[in-house]
PDB file of C-alpha atoms in Angstrom:
ATOM      1  CA  UNK A   4       0.199  -0.811   8.519  1.00 33.00           C
ATOM      2  CA  UNK A   5      -3.362  -1.839   9.223  1.00 32.00           C
ATOM      3  CA  UNK A   6      -4.238  -5.517   9.501  1.00 30.00           C
ATOM      4  CA  UNK A   7      -7.635  -7.158   9.744  1.00 30.00           C
ATOM      5  CA  UNK A   8      -8.250 -10.613  11.119  1.00 28.00           C
ATOM      6  CA  UNK A   9      -7.640 -13.378   8.617  1.00 28.00           C
ATOM      7  CA  UNK A  10      -9.638 -16.475   7.798  1.00 26.00           C
ATOM      8  CA  UNK A  11      -6.782 -17.872   5.714  1.00 27.00           C
ATOM      9  CA  UNK A  12      -5.599 -21.443   6.162  1.00 28.00           C
ATOM     10  CA  UNK A  13      -2.217 -22.927   5.154  1.00 29.00           C
ATOM     11  CA  UNK A  14      -2.112 -24.570   1.752  1.00 30.00           C
ATOM     12  CA  UNK A  15      -0.547 -27.663   3.268  1.00 30.00           C
ATOM     13  CA  UNK A  16       0.466 -29.140   6.597  1.00 29.00           C
ATOM     14  CA  UNK A  17       4.012 -28.025   5.863  1.00 32.00           C
ATOM     15  CA  UNK A  18       2.867 -24.436   6.326  1.00 34.00           C
ATOM     16  CA  UNK A  19       2.274 -25.019  10.031  1.00 35.00           C
ATOM     17  CA  UNK A  20       5.984 -24.585  10.664  1.00 40.00           C
ATOM     18  CA  UNK A  21       8.293 -21.797   9.578  1.00 40.00           C
ATOM     19  CA  UNK A  22       9.234 -21.935   5.869  1.00 38.00           C
ATOM     20  CA  UNK A  23      12.726 -22.962   4.912  1.00 39.00           C
ATOM     21  CA  UNK A  24      15.000 -19.949   4.335  1.00 36.00           C
ATOM     22  CA  UNK A  25      15.838 -19.219   0.690  1.00 34.00           C
ATOM     23  CA  UNK A  26      19.177 -20.112  -0.802  1.00 33.00           C
ATOM     24  CA  UNK A  27      22.088 -17.716  -0.515  1.00 30.00           C
ATOM     25  CA  UNK A  28      21.955 -14.798  -2.912  1.00 34.00           C
ATOM     26  CA  UNK A  29      18.131 -14.767  -3.070  1.00 40.00           C
ATOM     27  CA  UNK A  30      17.738 -11.805  -0.711  1.00 49.00           C
ATOM     28  CA  UNK A  31      15.338  -8.999  -1.505  1.00 64.00           C
ATOM     29  CA  UNK A  32      16.796  -6.749   1.197  1.00 95.00           C
ATOM     30  CA  UNK A  33      14.276  -4.525   2.957  1.00 98.00           C
ATOM     31  CA  UNK A  34      10.639  -5.609   2.687  1.00 98.00           C
ATOM     32  CA  UNK A  35       7.366  -3.895   3.537  1.00 98.00           C
ATOM     33  CA  UNK A  36       4.125  -5.821   3.972  1.00 98.00           C
ATOM     34  CA  UNK A  37       0.893  -3.951   3.367  1.00 97.00           C
ATOM     35  CA  UNK A  38      -2.631  -4.540   2.141  1.00 97.00           C
ATOM     36  CA  UNK A  39      -3.451  -3.354  -1.396  1.00 98.00           C
ATOM     37  CA  UNK A  40      -4.798   0.201  -1.057  1.00 98.00           C
ATOM     38  CA  UNK A  41      -6.581   2.197  -3.742  1.00 98.00           C
ATOM     39  CA  UNK A  42      -4.357   5.199  -4.561  1.00 98.00           C
ATOM     40  CA  UNK A  43      -2.653   4.853  -1.160  1.00 98.00           C
ATOM     41  CA  UNK A  44      -1.947   7.657   1.264  1.00 98.00           C
ATOM     42  CA  UNK A  45       1.427   9.343   1.020  1.00 97.00           C
ATOM     43  CA  UNK A  46       2.599   7.772   4.295  1.00 96.00           C
ATOM     44  CA  UNK A  47       1.894   4.307   2.879  1.00 97.00           C
ATOM     45  CA  UNK A  48       3.459   5.080  -0.487  1.00 98.00           C
ATOM     46  CA  UNK A  49       6.584   6.443   1.206  1.00 98.00           C
ATOM     47  CA  UNK A  50       6.976   3.239   3.231  1.00 98.00           C
ATOM     48  CA  UNK A  51       6.658   1.065   0.129  1.00 98.00           C
ATOM     49  CA  UNK A  52       9.039   3.317  -1.823  1.00 98.00           C
ATOM     50  CA  UNK A  53      11.625   2.895   0.937  1.00 98.00           C
ATOM     51  CA  UNK A  54      11.539  -0.894   0.598  1.00 98.00           C
ATOM     52  CA  UNK A  55      13.094  -3.202  -1.979  1.00 97.00           C
ATOM     53  CA  UNK A  56      10.100  -5.534  -1.900  1.00 98.00           C
ATOM     54  CA  UNK A  57       6.403  -4.955  -1.336  1.00 98.00           C
ATOM     55  CA  UNK A  58       4.601  -8.074  -0.144  1.00 98.00           C
ATOM     56  CA  UNK A  59       0.952  -7.435  -0.964  1.00 98.00           C
ATOM     57  CA  UNK A  60      -1.121  -8.711   1.952  1.00 97.00           C
ATOM     58  CA  UNK A  61      -4.032  -9.867  -0.178  1.00 96.00           C
ATOM     59  CA  UNK A  62      -5.329 -12.824   1.838  1.00 94.00           C
ATOM     60  CA  UNK A  63      -6.600 -11.173   4.994  1.00 94.00           C
ATOM     61  CA  UNK A  64     -10.199 -10.201   5.678  1.00 96.00           C
ATOM     62  CA  UNK A  65     -11.604  -7.306   3.683  1.00 97.00           C
ATOM     63  CA  UNK A  66     -12.548  -4.294   5.846  1.00 94.00           C
ATOM     64  CA  UNK A  67     -15.062  -1.767   4.534  1.00 93.00           C
ATOM     65  CA  UNK A  68     -13.650   0.964   6.776  1.00 91.00           C
ATOM     66  CA  UNK A  69     -10.139   0.506   5.439  1.00 94.00           C
ATOM     67  CA  UNK A  70      -8.553   1.668   2.183  1.00 97.00           C
ATOM     68  CA  UNK A  71      -8.736  -1.292  -0.191  1.00 97.00           C
ATOM     69  CA  UNK A  72     -11.739   0.065  -2.120  1.00 97.00           C
ATOM     70  CA  UNK A  73     -11.587   3.760  -1.296  1.00 98.00           C
ATOM     71  CA  UNK A  74      -9.281   6.770  -1.198  1.00 98.00           C
ATOM     72  CA  UNK A  75      -9.611  10.216   0.304  1.00 98.00           C
ATOM     73  CA  UNK A  76      -9.089  12.915  -2.346  1.00 98.00           C
ATOM     74  CA  UNK A  77      -7.854  16.298  -1.113  1.00 98.00           C
ATOM     75  CA  UNK A  78      -8.613  19.462  -3.092  1.00 98.00           C
ATOM     76  CA  UNK A  79      -5.584  20.696  -5.013  1.00 97.00           C
ATOM     77  CA  UNK A  80      -5.421  24.155  -3.414  1.00 96.00           C
ATOM     78  CA  UNK A  81      -7.113  23.364  -0.100  1.00 96.00           C
ATOM     79  CA  UNK A  82      -6.167  19.888   1.174  1.00 96.00           C
ATOM     80  CA  UNK A  83      -8.400  20.311   4.209  1.00 95.00           C
ATOM     81  CA  UNK A  84     -11.353  19.960   1.817  1.00 97.00           C
ATOM     82  CA  UNK A  85     -11.617  16.245   1.120  1.00 97.00           C
ATOM     83  CA  UNK A  86     -13.965  13.709  -0.412  1.00 97.00           C
ATOM     84  CA  UNK A  87     -14.049   9.924  -0.364  1.00 98.00           C
ATOM     85  CA  UNK A  88     -13.664   8.099  -3.659  1.00 98.00           C
ATOM     86  CA  UNK A  89     -15.422   4.822  -2.835  1.00 97.00           C
ATOM     87  CA  UNK A  90     -15.982   1.911  -5.199  1.00 97.00           C
ATOM     88  CA  UNK A  91     -19.090  -0.227  -4.516  1.00 97.00           C
ATOM     89  CA  UNK A  92     -17.824  -3.651  -3.521  1.00 98.00           C
ATOM     90  CA  UNK A  93     -19.454  -7.077  -3.309  1.00 98.00           C
ATOM     91  CA  UNK A  94     -18.274  -9.522  -0.635  1.00 98.00           C
ATOM     92  CA  UNK A  95     -19.274 -13.005  -1.906  1.00 97.00           C
ATOM     93  CA  UNK A  96     -18.673 -14.614   1.500  1.00 97.00           C
ATOM     94  CA  UNK A  97     -19.976 -11.798   3.676  1.00 97.00           C
ATOM     95  CA  UNK A  98     -17.754 -10.429   6.432  1.00 94.00           C
ATOM     96  CA  UNK A  99     -15.201 -13.303   6.215  1.00 96.00           C
ATOM     97  CA  UNK A 100     -14.476 -12.438   2.567  1.00 98.00           C
ATOM     98  CA  UNK A 101     -10.760 -12.030   1.914  1.00 97.00           C
ATOM     99  CA  UNK A 102      -9.384  -8.987   0.116  1.00 97.00           C
ATOM    100  CA  UNK A 103      -8.481 -11.181  -2.852  1.00 96.00           C
ATOM    101  CA  UNK A 104     -12.110 -12.360  -3.091  1.00 97.00           C
ATOM    102  CA  UNK A 105     -13.814  -8.942  -3.016  1.00 98.00           C
ATOM    103  CA  UNK A 106     -15.364  -7.892  -6.333  1.00 98.00           C
ATOM    104  CA  UNK A 107     -16.382  -4.565  -7.848  1.00 98.00           C
ATOM    105  CA  UNK A 108     -20.159  -4.368  -8.150  1.00 98.00           C
ATOM    106  CA  UNK A 109     -19.922  -2.629 -11.523  1.00 97.00           C
ATOM    107  CA  UNK A 110     -16.322  -2.538 -12.842  1.00 95.00           C
ATOM    108  CA  UNK A 111     -17.046  -0.292 -15.828  1.00 95.00           C
ATOM    109  CA  UNK A 112     -18.933   2.255 -13.759  1.00 96.00           C
ATOM    110  CA  UNK A 113     -16.256   2.169 -11.057  1.00 96.00           C
ATOM    111  CA  UNK A 114     -13.518   2.987 -13.542  1.00 95.00           C
ATOM    112  CA  UNK A 115     -15.588   5.802 -14.993  1.00 96.00           C
ATOM    113  CA  UNK A 116     -16.156   7.182 -11.485  1.00 97.00           C
ATOM    114  CA  UNK A 117     -12.409   7.078 -10.829  1.00 97.00           C
ATOM    115  CA  UNK A 118     -11.620   8.885 -14.068  1.00 97.00           C
ATOM    116  CA  UNK A 119     -14.247  11.600 -13.608  1.00 97.00           C
ATOM    117  CA  UNK A 120     -13.687  12.309  -9.923  1.00 98.00           C
ATOM    118  CA  UNK A 121      -9.884  12.325 -10.105  1.00 98.00           C
ATOM    119  CA  UNK A 122     -10.021  14.642 -13.108  1.00 98.00           C
ATOM    120  CA  UNK A 123     -12.453  16.902 -11.241  1.00 98.00           C
ATOM    121  CA  UNK A 124      -9.967  17.214  -8.377  1.00 98.00           C
ATOM    122  CA  UNK A 125      -6.661  17.302 -10.231  1.00 98.00           C
ATOM    123  CA  UNK A 126      -7.368  18.077 -13.875  1.00 98.00           C
ATOM    124  CA  UNK A 127      -6.161  21.684 -13.368  1.00 98.00           C
ATOM    125  CA  UNK A 128      -2.788  20.553 -12.057  1.00 98.00           C
ATOM    126  CA  UNK A 129       0.245  21.310 -14.243  1.00 98.00           C
ATOM    127  CA  UNK A 130       1.200  17.680 -13.564  1.00 98.00           C
ATOM    128  CA  UNK A 131      -2.074  16.207 -14.779  1.00 98.00           C
ATOM    129  CA  UNK A 132      -0.182  14.227 -17.427  1.00 98.00           C
ATOM    130  CA  UNK A 133       1.548  12.163 -14.733  1.00 98.00           C
ATOM    131  CA  UNK A 134      -1.737  11.614 -12.883  1.00 98.00           C
ATOM    132  CA  UNK A 135      -3.458  10.613 -16.115  1.00 98.00           C
ATOM    133  CA  UNK A 136      -0.772   7.998 -16.808  1.00 98.00           C
ATOM    134  CA  UNK A 137      -1.428   6.466 -13.394  1.00 98.00           C
ATOM    135  CA  UNK A 138      -5.131   6.240 -14.204  1.00 97.00           C
ATOM    136  CA  UNK A 139      -4.419   4.710 -17.614  1.00 96.00           C
ATOM    137  CA  UNK A 140      -2.446   1.916 -15.954  1.00 95.00           C
ATOM    138  CA  UNK A 141      -5.376   0.666 -13.860  1.00 94.00           C
ATOM    139  CA  UNK A 142      -6.197  -3.019 -14.083  1.00 85.00           C
ATOM    140  CA  UNK A 143      -9.260  -4.182 -16.050  1.00 90.00           C
ATOM    141  CA  UNK A 144     -10.034  -6.921 -13.524  1.00 95.00           C
ATOM    142  CA  UNK A 145     -13.208  -6.915 -11.445  1.00 97.00           C
ATOM    143  CA  UNK A 146     -11.201  -7.812  -8.329  1.00 97.00           C
ATOM    144  CA  UNK A 147     -10.797  -4.946  -5.875  1.00 97.00           C
ATOM    145  CA  UNK A 148      -7.341  -6.213  -4.902  1.00 97.00           C
ATOM    146  CA  UNK A 149      -6.154  -6.047  -8.517  1.00 97.00           C
ATOM    147  CA  UNK A 150      -7.328  -2.468  -8.962  1.00 97.00           C
ATOM    148  CA  UNK A 151      -5.816  -1.340  -5.669  1.00 97.00           C
ATOM    149  CA  UNK A 152      -2.563  -3.188  -6.315  1.00 97.00           C
ATOM    150  CA  UNK A 153      -2.232  -1.751  -9.812  1.00 97.00           C
ATOM    151  CA  UNK A 154      -2.973   1.805  -8.644  1.00 98.00           C
ATOM    152  CA  UNK A 155      -0.155   1.549  -6.105  1.00 98.00           C
ATOM    153  CA  UNK A 156       2.327   0.042  -8.549  1.00 98.00           C
ATOM    154  CA  UNK A 157       1.473   2.757 -11.077  1.00 98.00           C
ATOM    155  CA  UNK A 158       2.168   5.478  -8.502  1.00 98.00           C
ATOM    156  CA  UNK A 159       5.440   3.849  -7.464  1.00 98.00           C
ATOM    157  CA  UNK A 160       6.442   3.467 -11.104  1.00 98.00           C
ATOM    158  CA  UNK A 161       5.694   7.124 -11.842  1.00 98.00           C
ATOM    159  CA  UNK A 162       8.182   8.000  -9.091  1.00 98.00           C
ATOM    160  CA  UNK A 163      10.945   5.715 -10.328  1.00 98.00           C
ATOM    161  CA  UNK A 164      10.656   2.871  -7.809  1.00 98.00           C
ATOM    162  CA  UNK A 165      12.431  -0.231  -9.098  1.00 94.00           C
ATOM    163  CA  UNK A 166      11.522  -2.726  -6.382  1.00 96.00           C
ATOM    164  CA  UNK A 167       9.733  -6.058  -6.594  1.00 97.00           C
ATOM    165  CA  UNK A 168       6.161  -7.079  -5.741  1.00 97.00           C
ATOM    166  CA  UNK A 169       4.958 -10.417  -4.330  1.00 97.00           C
ATOM    167  CA  UNK A 170       1.496 -11.518  -3.190  1.00 97.00           C
ATOM    168  CA  UNK A 171       1.201 -13.025   0.286  1.00 97.00           C
ATOM    169  CA  UNK A 172      -1.377 -15.537  -0.991  1.00 95.00           C
ATOM    170  CA  UNK A 173       1.407 -17.275  -2.931  1.00 95.00           C
ATOM    171  CA  UNK A 174       3.600 -17.838   0.147  1.00 96.00           C
ATOM    172  CA  UNK A 175       2.855 -20.541   2.765  1.00 95.00           C
ATOM    173  CA  UNK A 176       3.175 -19.271   6.352  1.00 95.00           C
ATOM    174  CA  UNK A 177       2.029 -19.969   9.885  1.00 93.00           C
ATOM    175  CA  UNK A 178      -1.233 -18.343  11.016  1.00 87.00           C
ATOM    176  CA  UNK A 179      -0.130 -16.303  14.019  1.00 90.00           C
ATOM    177  CA  UNK A 180      -0.225 -12.601  13.196  1.00 91.00           C
ATOM    178  CA  UNK A 181       3.408 -11.748  13.832  1.00 96.00           C
ATOM    179  CA  UNK A 182       4.577 -15.261  12.901  1.00 97.00           C
ATOM    180  CA  UNK A 183       2.912 -14.877   9.549  1.00 96.00           C
ATOM    181  CA  UNK A 184       4.564 -11.562   8.779  1.00 97.00           C
ATOM    182  CA  UNK A 185       7.946 -12.881   9.866  1.00 98.00           C
ATOM    183  CA  UNK A 186       7.510 -15.980   7.696  1.00 98.00           C
ATOM    184  CA  UNK A 187       6.632 -13.815   4.691  1.00 98.00           C
ATOM    185  CA  UNK A 188       9.776 -11.779   5.186  1.00 98.00           C
ATOM    186  CA  UNK A 189      11.914 -14.894   5.639  1.00 97.00           C
ATOM    187  CA  UNK A 190      10.406 -16.787   2.690  1.00 97.00           C
ATOM    188  CA  UNK A 191      11.258 -13.910   0.350  1.00 96.00           C
ATOM    189  CA  UNK A 192      14.829 -13.679   1.575  1.00 96.00           C
ATOM    190  CA  UNK A 193      14.335 -10.257   3.117  1.00 97.00           C
ATOM    191  CA  UNK A 194      17.083  -9.078   5.449  1.00 97.00           C
ATOM    192  CA  UNK A 195      14.991  -6.403   7.237  1.00 98.00           C
ATOM    193  CA  UNK A 196      11.295  -5.694   7.799  1.00 98.00           C
ATOM    194  CA  UNK A 197      10.023  -2.107   7.538  1.00 98.00           C
ATOM    195  CA  UNK A 198       7.004  -1.619   9.803  1.00 97.00           C
ATOM    196  CA  UNK A 199       4.682   1.388  10.008  1.00 94.00           C
ATOM    197  CA  UNK A 200       3.656   3.001  13.273  1.00 89.00           C
ATOM    198  CA  UNK A 201       0.267   1.255  13.297  1.00 88.00           C
ATOM    199  CA  UNK A 202       1.815  -2.186  12.984  1.00 91.00           C
ATOM    200  CA  UNK A 203       4.375  -1.493  15.676  1.00 93.00           C
ATOM    201  CA  UNK A 204       1.588  -1.246  18.252  1.00 92.00           C
ATOM    202  CA  UNK A 205       0.791  -4.954  18.025  1.00 92.00           C
ATOM    203  CA  UNK A 206       3.879  -6.523  16.444  1.00 96.00           C
ATOM    204  CA  UNK A 207       5.756  -9.198  18.370  1.00 97.00           C
ATOM    205  CA  UNK A 208       9.389  -8.997  17.298  1.00 96.00           C
ATOM    206  CA  UNK A 209      10.106 -12.518  18.607  1.00 97.00           C
ATOM    207  CA  UNK A 210       9.269 -14.385  15.365  1.00 98.00           C
ATOM    208  CA  UNK A 211      11.416 -11.914  13.421  1.00 98.00           C
ATOM    209  CA  UNK A 212      14.285 -12.402  15.859  1.00 98.00           C
ATOM    210  CA  UNK A 213      13.970 -16.157  15.350  1.00 97.00           C
ATOM    211  CA  UNK A 214      14.528 -15.609  11.624  1.00 97.00           C
ATOM    212  CA  UNK A 215      17.345 -13.125  12.249  1.00 98.00           C
ATOM    213  CA  UNK A 216      15.368 -10.301  10.615  1.00 98.00           C
ATOM    214  CA  UNK A 217      15.530  -6.895  12.332  1.00 97.00           C
ATOM    215  CA  UNK A 218      12.301  -4.853  12.478  1.00 98.00           C
ATOM    216  CA  UNK A 219      12.821  -1.252  11.415  1.00 97.00           C
ATOM    217  CA  UNK A 220      10.186   1.407  12.252  1.00 97.00           C
ATOM    218  CA  UNK A 221       8.941   3.720   9.516  1.00 97.00           C
ATOM    219  CA  UNK A 222       7.983   7.225  10.594  1.00 94.00           C
ATOM    220  CA  UNK A 223       6.687   9.659   7.977  1.00 92.00           C
ATOM    221  CA  UNK A 224       7.635  13.304   8.609  1.00 91.00           C
ATOM    222  CA  UNK A 225       5.003  15.778   9.739  1.00 87.00           C
ATOM    223  CA  UNK A 226       6.929  19.016   9.595  1.00 85.00           C
ATOM    224  CA  UNK A 227       5.738  20.596   6.350  1.00 88.00           C
ATOM    225  CA  UNK A 228       2.560  21.161   4.382  1.00 88.00           C
ATOM    226  CA  UNK A 229       3.132  18.186   2.084  1.00 93.00           C
ATOM    227  CA  UNK A 230       3.546  15.613   4.847  1.00 95.00           C
ATOM    228  CA  UNK A 231       0.918  17.137   7.115  1.00 94.00           C
ATOM    229  CA  UNK A 232      -1.718  15.372   5.012  1.00 94.00           C
ATOM    230  CA  UNK A 233       0.304  12.184   4.459  1.00 94.00           C
ATOM    231  CA  UNK A 234      -1.837   9.974   6.717  1.00 93.00           C
ATOM    232  CA  UNK A 235      -5.175  11.290   5.504  1.00 94.00           C
ATOM    233  CA  UNK A 236      -5.019  11.980   1.781  1.00 97.00           C
ATOM    234  CA  UNK A 237      -4.349   9.900  -1.289  1.00 98.00           C
ATOM    235  CA  UNK A 238      -0.894  10.286  -2.824  1.00 98.00           C
ATOM    236  CA  UNK A 239      -2.663  11.637  -5.908  1.00 98.00           C
ATOM    237  CA  UNK A 240      -2.850  15.000  -4.135  1.00 98.00           C
ATOM    238  CA  UNK A 241       0.924  15.157  -3.540  1.00 98.00           C
ATOM    239  CA  UNK A 242       1.623  14.025  -7.115  1.00 98.00           C
ATOM    240  CA  UNK A 243      -0.701  16.712  -8.470  1.00 98.00           C
ATOM    241  CA  UNK A 244       0.638  19.374  -6.119  1.00 98.00           C
ATOM    242  CA  UNK A 245       4.401  19.118  -6.665  1.00 98.00           C
ATOM    243  CA  UNK A 246       4.785  16.729  -9.599  1.00 98.00           C
ATOM    244  CA  UNK A 247       6.576  13.392 -10.010  1.00 98.00           C
ATOM    245  CA  UNK A 248      10.153  14.686  -9.919  1.00 98.00           C
ATOM    246  CA  UNK A 249       9.788  16.691  -6.708  1.00 98.00           C
ATOM    247  CA  UNK A 250       7.735  13.954  -5.059  1.00 98.00           C
ATOM    248  CA  UNK A 251      10.321  11.335  -6.033  1.00 98.00           C
ATOM    249  CA  UNK A 252      12.982  13.514  -4.385  1.00 98.00           C
ATOM    250  CA  UNK A 253      10.898  13.690  -1.210  1.00 97.00           C
ATOM    251  CA  UNK A 254      10.455   9.929  -1.106  1.00 98.00           C
ATOM    252  CA  UNK A 255      14.133   9.346  -1.859  1.00 97.00           C
ATOM    253  CA  UNK A 256      14.954  11.299   1.303  1.00 97.00           C
ATOM    254  CA  UNK A 257      12.679   8.990   3.283  1.00 97.00           C
ATOM    255  CA  UNK A 258      14.238   5.925   1.682  1.00 97.00           C
ATOM    256  CA  UNK A 259      17.707   7.113   2.645  1.00 96.00           C
ATOM    257  CA  UNK A 260      16.536   7.745   6.206  1.00 96.00           C
ATOM    258  CA  UNK A 261      14.948   4.290   6.611  1.00 96.00           C
ATOM    259  CA  UNK A 262      16.876   1.911   4.339  1.00 95.00           C
ATOM    260  CA  UNK A 263      19.873   0.255   6.054  1.00 92.00           C
ATOM    261  CA  UNK A 264      21.758  -0.016   2.760  1.00 80.00           C
ATOM    262  CA  UNK A 265      21.355   3.681   2.025  1.00 72.00           C
ATOM    263  CA  UNK A 266      22.435   4.548   5.557  1.00 63.00           C
ATOM    264  CA  UNK A 267      25.597   2.482   5.236  1.00 54.00           C
ATOM    265  CA  UNK A 268      26.418   4.067   1.870  1.00 57.00           C
ATOM    266  CA  UNK A 269      25.982   7.602   3.200  1.00 58.00           C
ATOM    267  CA  UNK A 270      28.148   6.827   6.235  1.00 57.00           C
ATOM    268  CA  UNK A 271      31.036   5.402   4.221  1.00 50.00           C
TER     269      UNK A 271
END
């Protein structure tokens, strides 16, 4: 998971301390926390699919070199040939603009660009119908975060994910980087936190330990042609290449490998 520095402030003075834990029975199990990405990479989608709850990190600083407003499309038959799909974005507050505040410069033109370029890359796929349904589900908002969030939810839905989605901007937390993530997990009743390899490099497990929430690492496989491009290419390529059923099977394997509940069930 990639994080940018935040200029977010607590909604109240109560947010300066750890939130109260939720009542018994409110648990959402395994959570993943990730910024909204436009048609996210397969590695990101697999992490979210493995979780019971995706907390959308929408109130950190927007980064033009990240994936909120762009996706890398890989050619159907030659994934080494790639092109950026980038949506022109206006930052009303300059560099400190939060992801939730970023706006599409021309929403109608952006959606037309998405439709035309994705069809150019994947219109010949026998699974174009599934890709087209993902495109049809895109949000009409001019907010970049809405479009990215909706594109991810549409992909997860096409693959049968039945988890929940919460926005971090709705949840009071402390401001420290790891403290904030731990508070988000605790406030949603999550029992475990699933962290990608990027996040593990900076994460301090102490705040999670204080909440009694184990941190579980997520490692996407790299041992076949599908996963070889998982960290570089949009999931649209994998969906177009093998179809929703086969891709759902692939992600279900990753969920079983990373989800503590699935591991317990398979061991019993």
